[in-house]
Amino acid sequence: LFSDDGTKMGASPSCALDQLLDLLGKQLYLKSPTILEHLLCMIEGVCSPLSLVPKEGEEPPKLTQTEIEAATSTMKEWIEVPRPVVTPYRLKLLCSLLKLEYVKDSSFTRVNTIARRLCRVEENRHFILRELSGVAGVLAEGATKDLQELSARLREQVGRMNAAAAKEGRIRSSVQISLASSTTESKLLRVLQALSALSGESQTDVKKIDGLPVASPELVSLMGSISLDALWSELTSCLRLVSILEGVELKEDSDKDEKDDGGDTDGGEGSALEDGSRHSGEGQEDGAADSGRKLQNSAAGVLTRFLPSIEAFFVVNGVARKQPKTRSEVKGEAEGDAASVVKSSAAESKPAVEERETEPEREIVLGGMNLVDFVSSNRVLLNALIRSNPSLLDKGLRAMVTVPGCRPFLDFDVKRQWFRTCIRRLRQHASRRHGSLRLHIRRKHVFEDAYHQLQVRNAEEMRGRLHVTFTNEEGVDAGGLSREFFAILAKEMFNPNYALFTSTEDGCTFQPNPNSSINHDHLHYFRFVGRIVGKAISDGYLLDAHFTRSLYKHMLGVKPTHHDMEAIDPDYYKNLKLILEHNLDDIGLELTFSIEHHSFGGLQTIDLIPNGRNIKVTEESKEKYVSLVCQHRMTTSIESQIKAFLEGFNEMIKPELISIFTAKELELLISGLPDIDVFDLKKNTDYQGYRPTDKEVEWFWNVMTSLTRSQKAAFLQFVTGSSKVPLNGFSELQGMRGVQKFSIHKVGGSSGALMSAHTCFNSLDLPVYKSEEELKEKLLYAISEGAGGFMFA
């Protein structure tokens, strides 16, 4: 198909590639999507050798003597791949296919593949990119007009809705709307995707700024030649109107008012969950999920109409470019940094200033509109759209998980769904390669046996499906034994005999023990604990393990703030606030940049900065002092322990996956909802042999309501193997067959028989009792005596 001498081709009309491209201008092929598909398939095959041509800046591969001899022995020879130069007319025919109305998606994919291969020849590349940018400009104008017409229709609908609400004297509510799709926006998306992919062909090393890929100068120039501002303006307007029609606007305003009134006491973390969730057992997860389900049947369908334009927005604005800073900005930042450092360390601040001066660049968005602002304004609609199509986070809307600024606007259930999908892929890959992970554990030595058996397993083997067998106990692990295994480990990791963790003042949360070195294998144990926590998250098991907020932040790669000290030592935190809020002379404090550390009965002075014990803290430097003190307590003093813990944790959970969550969300992911809602359990209970109105069932729920919090947790441990509630409540209780609700089975037997449980099936065998008092007595006996060992699988 190519000339034997390897010369440039394209001028000769007899060339097979030219002849095939010429057919793209024939009506016979343009009118039949099927025939066009076959033609593009042939052109793609003809162009396939071009994929071997090295990219710009790459060196051509060198043949080894073995490869040459192997070709000679089979009567073959290696030749250089020709680089055909295609005429502008034929390239224009190829690019014009992206504007056609009725073309298969696979045909658009083939056009992109052909264009990408032809772009290996520099002469073809420049024309294809210019032609595609021209096509994009035309399509952008058409898409803008479509959105303008749609916006006018939506405004009329909003006006009618407001008028109806005012006439009836009620608050306006959501209305059902239907919108026709636009092929122009879909074609524009394909062209922009092609431009983005082709302009990145010459980049061998793709850099990123804050999660955004850095655009090449070529892409910046191309996108600058396309007028897209009007399109983004109309898209924003339409989404705003959809929000009003769906009743989202009022909800968002109400949420914003509540947030403004309540303030943010967590150092501006921007968590998607409120602090009250841990007391009430109802986090924003539930509210977000409820609102998402409400919108899923209405707004999600409407939003699909705007999906091509939304994806196009992410293609353009999900890329960053660099722009040099002005000298005044660089100077101002350098002075600001220098002023925040104490005088004694001024010499150390100089390299930091010089480093800033050597990197006078900042990130700005390529498309002219801030990606985070767009996501923030349309968070409810975007979450509804992702719920209806979760794969968007792996495709067109991937920037919402890769860009840190966008993550807080994703609802917790959306994040968790994406996270589980990614983890499931890793587990399936590991299971195919290594099979199941089988452990034989002695009940009295769970921690030691698990440590020694897992120490020799690598991360891939650890991801396999877990099967636990307790020595001298019968039972097949269909999930119940594994839950019990993790429940025991969650208690043992905090065993004071191992000296790994210390509890905070309230005794509810734990952080690494700075004196854990008394245990010579402490770092190996920390790595093991990190792997166990990661394995539990990966397999979907909940742990009765609550760490400090600062440790959760370390797990997420986020630097703790002095606000996190409050949960560790409230009195110490109050003293630090006293230092920040009052003049040091007024409260009579003379401080130096050092602290005293008590260890094994001895007192040690630790400098927070070089020679800190001889440097006084002043009004100007007290913020730096507080920051260094907190950093020492939460990071520096336990640095080796945190490093070992994270080493094990990140073997199981990659940092780029877990970092999508906030510290509060990570706690829920590990430990589940903290409170047990008996009414939610009752609502999600199945009965076999009993009816909800039977007196025995009514007695049972009366007893459950009267139990203490610890007794409720013990009961849940008894019937499910875990004392924690699933993240979405008992409607998502997991069993052997996936989601398996709690069930109560009527059983016969002698009078006064004990009730029994099947943890793999989340079921309770409830005999017939004579009175409510007898039922309560047997229940308390069962959950207290039956919690220590495995009963029924």
JSON list of C-alpha atoms in Angstrom, two decimals, residues 569-688:
[
{"chain": "A", "resi": 569, "resn": "ASP", "atom": "CA", "xyz": [-6.37, 16.93, 74.91]},
{"chain": "A", "resi": 570, "resn": "PRO", "atom": "CA", "xyz": [-9.18, 19.48, 75.48]},
{"chain": "A", "resi": 571, "resn": "ASP", "atom": "CA", "xyz": [-7.44, 21.23, 78.38]},
{"chain": "A", "resi": 572, "resn": "TYR", "atom": "CA", "xyz": [-4.21, 21.59, 76.45]},
{"chain": "A", "resi": 573, "resn": "TYR", "atom": "CA", "xyz": [-6.17, 22.93, 73.48]},
{"chain": "A", "resi": 574, "resn": "LYS", "atom": "CA", "xyz": [-7.81, 25.56, 75.72]},
{"chain": "A", "resi": 575, "resn": "ASN", "atom": "CA", "xyz": [-4.38, 26.69, 76.88]},
{"chain": "A", "resi": 576, "resn": "LEU", "atom": "CA", "xyz": [-3.23, 27.04, 73.28]},
{"chain": "A", "resi": 577, "resn": "LYS", "atom": "CA", "xyz": [-6.32, 29.09, 72.44]},
{"chain": "A", "resi": 578, "resn": "LEU", "atom": "CA", "xyz": [-5.57, 31.26, 75.47]},
{"chain": "A", "resi": 579, "resn": "ILE", "atom": "CA", "xyz": [-2.13, 31.95, 74.03]},
{"chain": "A", "resi": 580, "resn": "LEU", "atom": "CA", "xyz": [-3.56, 32.89, 70.64]},
{"chain": "A", "resi": 581, "resn": "GLU", "atom": "CA", "xyz": [-6.39, 35.07, 71.94]},
{"chain": "A", "resi": 582, "resn": "HIS", "atom": "CA", "xyz": [-4.57, 37.03, 74.65]},
{"chain": "A", "resi": 583, "resn": "ASN", "atom": "CA", "xyz": [-1.39, 39.02, 75.00]},
{"chain": "A", "resi": 584, "resn": "LEU", "atom": "CA", "xyz": [1.40, 36.92, 76.50]},
{"chain": "A", "resi": 585, "resn": "ASP", "atom": "CA", "xyz": [2.34, 39.65, 78.96]},
{"chain": "A", "resi": 586, "resn": "ASP", "atom": "CA", "xyz": [-1.26, 39.94, 80.17]},
{"chain": "A", "resi": 587, "resn": "ILE", "atom": "CA", "xyz": [-1.48, 36.25, 81.05]},
{"chain": "A", "resi": 588, "resn": "GLY", "atom": "CA", "xyz": [2.06, 36.19, 82.46]},
{"chain": "A", "resi": 589, "resn": "LEU", "atom": "CA", "xyz": [3.54, 33.53, 80.19]},
{"chain": "A", "resi": 590, "resn": "GLU", "atom": "CA", "xyz": [7.20, 33.32, 79.22]},
{"chain": "A", "resi": 591, "resn": "LEU", "atom": "CA", "xyz": [7.60, 30.68, 76.55]},
{"chain": "A", "resi": 592, "resn": "THR", "atom": "CA", "xyz": [10.44, 29.41, 74.43]},
{"chain": "A", "resi": 593, "resn": "PHE", "atom": "CA", "xyz": [10.37, 27.37, 71.22]},
{"chain": "A", "resi": 594, "resn": "SER", "atom": "CA", "xyz": [10.71, 24.11, 73.13]},
{"chain": "A", "resi": 595, "resn": "ILE", "atom": "CA", "xyz": [8.54, 21.67, 75.04]},
{"chain": "A", "resi": 596, "resn": "GLU", "atom": "CA", "xyz": [9.10, 19.20, 77.86]},
{"chain": "A", "resi": 597, "resn": "HIS", "atom": "CA", "xyz": [8.49, 15.52, 77.15]},
{"chain": "A", "resi": 598, "resn": "HIS", "atom": "CA", "xyz": [7.92, 12.95, 79.89]},
{"chain": "A", "resi": 599, "resn": "SER", "atom": "CA", "xyz": [9.11, 9.47, 78.95]},
{"chain": "A", "resi": 600, "resn": "PHE", "atom": "CA", "xyz": [9.49, 6.48, 81.30]},
{"chain": "A", "resi": 601, "resn": "GLY", "atom": "CA", "xyz": [9.82, 8.70, 84.36]},
{"chain": "A", "resi": 602, "resn": "GLY", "atom": "CA", "xyz": [12.37, 11.04, 82.78]},
{"chain": "A", "resi": 603, "resn": "LEU", "atom": "CA", "xyz": [11.99, 14.64, 81.60]},
{"chain": "A", "resi": 604, "resn": "GLN", "atom": "CA", "xyz": [13.41, 15.71, 78.25]},
{"chain": "A", "resi": 605, "resn": "THR", "atom": "CA", "xyz": [13.47, 19.16, 76.66]},
{"chain": "A", "resi": 606, "resn": "ILE", "atom": "CA", "xyz": [12.80, 19.11, 72.92]},
{"chain": "A", "resi": 607, "resn": "ASP", "atom": "CA", "xyz": [13.55, 22.06, 70.64]},
{"chain": "A", "resi": 608, "resn": "LEU", "atom": "CA", "xyz": [10.80, 22.92, 68.17]},
{"chain": "A", "resi": 609, "resn": "ILE", "atom": "CA", "xyz": [13.32, 24.87, 66.05]},
{"chain": "A", "resi": 610, "resn": "PRO", "atom": "CA", "xyz": [17.14, 24.85, 66.18]},
{"chain": "A", "resi": 611, "resn": "ASN", "atom": "CA", "xyz": [18.23, 26.16, 69.58]},
{"chain": "A", "resi": 612, "resn": "GLY", "atom": "CA", "xyz": [14.55, 26.74, 70.39]},
{"chain": "A", "resi": 613, "resn": "ARG", "atom": "CA", "xyz": [15.02, 26.50, 74.16]},
{"chain": "A", "resi": 614, "resn": "ASN", "atom": "CA", "xyz": [16.94, 29.79, 74.02]},
{"chain": "A", "resi": 615, "resn": "ILE", "atom": "CA", "xyz": [14.51, 31.65, 71.73]},
{"chain": "A", "resi": 616, "resn": "LYS", "atom": "CA", "xyz": [11.59, 33.44, 73.34]},
{"chain": "A", "resi": 617, "resn": "VAL", "atom": "CA", "xyz": [8.07, 33.35, 71.92]},
{"chain": "A", "resi": 618, "resn": "THR", "atom": "CA", "xyz": [6.76, 36.82, 71.07]},
{"chain": "A", "resi": 619, "resn": "GLU", "atom": "CA", "xyz": [3.37, 38.18, 70.05]},
{"chain": "A", "resi": 620, "resn": "GLU", "atom": "CA", "xyz": [4.54, 38.07, 66.44]},
{"chain": "A", "resi": 621, "resn": "SER", "atom": "CA", "xyz": [5.74, 34.47, 66.61]},
{"chain": "A", "resi": 622, "resn": "LYS", "atom": "CA", "xyz": [3.16, 32.85, 68.94]},
{"chain": "A", "resi": 623, "resn": "GLU", "atom": "CA", "xyz": [1.08, 31.49, 66.05]},
{"chain": "A", "resi": 624, "resn": "LYS", "atom": "CA", "xyz": [4.18, 29.77, 64.76]},
{"chain": "A", "resi": 625, "resn": "TYR", "atom": "CA", "xyz": [4.81, 28.39, 68.26]},
{"chain": "A", "resi": 626, "resn": "VAL", "atom": "CA", "xyz": [1.28, 26.96, 68.57]},
{"chain": "A", "resi": 627, "resn": "SER", "atom": "CA", "xyz": [1.57, 25.41, 65.11]},
{"chain": "A", "resi": 628, "resn": "LEU", "atom": "CA", "xyz": [4.91, 23.77, 65.98]},
{"chain": "A", "resi": 629, "resn": "VAL", "atom": "CA", "xyz": [3.63, 22.47, 69.32]},
{"chain": "A", "resi": 630, "resn": "CYS", "atom": "CA", "xyz": [0.62, 20.85, 67.67]},
{"chain": "A", "resi": 631, "resn": "GLN", "atom": "CA", "xyz": [2.76, 19.49, 64.89]},
{"chain": "A", "resi": 632, "resn": "HIS", "atom": "CA", "xyz": [5.02, 17.86, 67.47]},
{"chain": "A", "resi": 633, "resn": "ARG", "atom": "CA", "xyz": [2.14, 16.32, 69.44]},
{"chain": "A", "resi": 634, "resn": "MET", "atom": "CA", "xyz": [0.24, 15.04, 66.40]},
{"chain": "A", "resi": 635, "resn": "THR", "atom": "CA", "xyz": [3.04, 14.32, 63.93]},
{"chain": "A", "resi": 636, "resn": "THR", "atom": "CA", "xyz": [6.71, 14.67, 64.88]},
{"chain": "A", "resi": 637, "resn": "SER", "atom": "CA", "xyz": [6.67, 12.72, 68.15]},
{"chain": "A", "resi": 638, "resn": "ILE", "atom": "CA", "xyz": [4.95, 9.74, 66.48]},
{"chain": "A", "resi": 639, "resn": "GLU", "atom": "CA", "xyz": [6.41, 10.13, 63.00]},
{"chain": "A", "resi": 640, "resn": "SER", "atom": "CA", "xyz": [7.94, 6.63, 62.78]},
{"chain": "A", "resi": 641, "resn": "GLN", "atom": "CA", "xyz": [4.70, 5.04, 64.06]},
{"chain": "A", "resi": 642, "resn": "ILE", "atom": "CA", "xyz": [2.57, 6.96, 61.55]},
{"chain": "A", "resi": 643, "resn": "LYS", "atom": "CA", "xyz": [4.96, 6.10, 58.73]},
{"chain": "A", "resi": 644, "resn": "ALA", "atom": "CA", "xyz": [4.78, 2.37, 59.53]},
{"chain": "A", "resi": 645, "resn": "PHE", "atom": "CA", "xyz": [0.98, 2.47, 59.89]},
{"chain": "A", "resi": 646, "resn": "LEU", "atom": "CA", "xyz": [0.55, 4.31, 56.57]},
{"chain": "A", "resi": 647, "resn": "GLU", "atom": "CA", "xyz": [2.97, 1.95, 54.86]},
{"chain": "A", "resi": 648, "resn": "GLY", "atom": "CA", "xyz": [0.68, -0.97, 55.68]},
{"chain": "A", "resi": 649, "resn": "PHE", "atom": "CA", "xyz": [-2.52, 0.98, 55.05]},
{"chain": "A", "resi": 650, "resn": "ASN", "atom": "CA", "xyz": [-1.42, 2.25, 51.63]},
{"chain": "A", "resi": 651, "resn": "GLU", "atom": "CA", "xyz": [-0.45, -1.27, 50.57]},
{"chain": "A", "resi": 652, "resn": "MET", "atom": "CA", "xyz": [-4.15, -2.08, 50.70]},
{"chain": "A", "resi": 653, "resn": "ILE", "atom": "CA", "xyz": [-5.70, 1.29, 49.85]},
{"chain": "A", "resi": 654, "resn": "LYS", "atom": "CA", "xyz": [-3.94, 3.54, 47.36]},
{"chain": "A", "resi": 655, "resn": "PRO", "atom": "CA", "xyz": [-3.57, 7.17, 48.53]},
{"chain": "A", "resi": 656, "resn": "GLU", "atom": "CA", "xyz": [-5.22, 8.49, 45.35]},
{"chain": "A", "resi": 657, "resn": "LEU", "atom": "CA", "xyz": [-8.35, 6.47, 46.16]},
{"chain": "A", "resi": 658, "resn": "ILE", "atom": "CA", "xyz": [-8.78, 7.20, 49.87]},
{"chain": "A", "resi": 659, "resn": "SER", "atom": "CA", "xyz": [-7.93, 10.90, 49.49]},
{"chain": "A", "resi": 660, "resn": "ILE", "atom": "CA", "xyz": [-11.37, 11.57, 48.00]},
{"chain": "A", "resi": 661, "resn": "PHE", "atom": "CA", "xyz": [-12.87, 11.44, 51.51]},
{"chain": "A", "resi": 662, "resn": "THR", "atom": "CA", "xyz": [-12.70, 13.91, 54.37]},
{"chain": "A", "resi": 663, "resn": "ALA", "atom": "CA", "xyz": [-11.57, 12.92, 57.86]},
{"chain": "A", "resi": 664, "resn": "LYS", "atom": "CA", "xyz": [-15.16, 12.65, 59.11]},
{"chain": "A", "resi": 665, "resn": "GLU", "atom": "CA", "xyz": [-16.18, 10.57, 56.12]},
{"chain": "A", "resi": 666, "resn": "LEU", "atom": "CA", "xyz": [-13.18, 8.26, 56.59]},
{"chain": "A", "resi": 667, "resn": "GLU", "atom": "CA", "xyz": [-14.25, 7.62, 60.17]},
{"chain": "A", "resi": 668, "resn": "LEU", "atom": "CA", "xyz": [-17.71, 6.60, 58.95]},
{"chain": "A", "resi": 669, "resn": "LEU", "atom": "CA", "xyz": [-16.18, 4.46, 56.23]},
{"chain": "A", "resi": 670, "resn": "ILE", "atom": "CA", "xyz": [-14.12, 2.54, 58.81]},
{"chain": "A", "resi": 671, "resn": "SER", "atom": "CA", "xyz": [-16.55, 2.35, 61.73]},
{"chain": "A", "resi": 672, "resn": "GLY", "atom": "CA", "xyz": [-20.06, 2.83, 60.33]},
{"chain": "A", "resi": 673, "resn": "LEU", "atom": "CA", "xyz": [-22.84, 4.79, 62.01]},
{"chain": "A", "resi": 674, "resn": "PRO", "atom": "CA", "xyz": [-22.18, 5.02, 65.74]},
{"chain": "A", "resi": 675, "resn": "ASP", "atom": "CA", "xyz": [-25.78, 4.74, 67.02]},
{"chain": "A", "resi": 676, "resn": "ILE", "atom": "CA", "xyz": [-28.15, 1.80, 66.63]},
{"chain": "A", "resi": 677, "resn": "ASP", "atom": "CA", "xyz": [-31.65, 2.83, 65.59]},
{"chain": "A", "resi": 678, "resn": "VAL", "atom": "CA", "xyz": [-34.03, 0.11, 66.78]},
{"chain": "A", "resi": 679, "resn": "PHE", "atom": "CA", "xyz": [-36.88, 1.56, 64.74]},
{"chain": "A", "resi": 680, "resn": "ASP", "atom": "CA", "xyz": [-34.75, 1.37, 61.58]},
{"chain": "A", "resi": 681, "resn": "LEU", "atom": "CA", "xyz": [-33.89, -2.24, 62.41]},
{"chain": "A", "resi": 682, "resn": "LYS", "atom": "CA", "xyz": [-37.58, -3.05, 62.97]},
{"chain": "A", "resi": 683, "resn": "LYS", "atom": "CA", "xyz": [-38.50, -1.42, 59.66]},
{"chain": "A", "resi": 684, "resn": "ASN", "atom": "CA", "xyz": [-35.94, -3.60, 57.84]},
{"chain": "A", "resi": 685, "resn": "THR", "atom": "CA", "xyz": [-36.78, -6.95, 59.44]},
{"chain": "A", "resi": 686, "resn": "ASP", "atom": "CA", "xyz": [-38.23, -10.04, 57.75]},
{"chain": "A", "resi": 687, "resn": "TYR", "atom": "CA", "xyz": [-40.27, -12.69, 59.61]},
{"chain": "A", "resi": 688, "resn": "GLN", "atom": "CA", "xyz": [-40.53, -16.42, 59.09]}
]
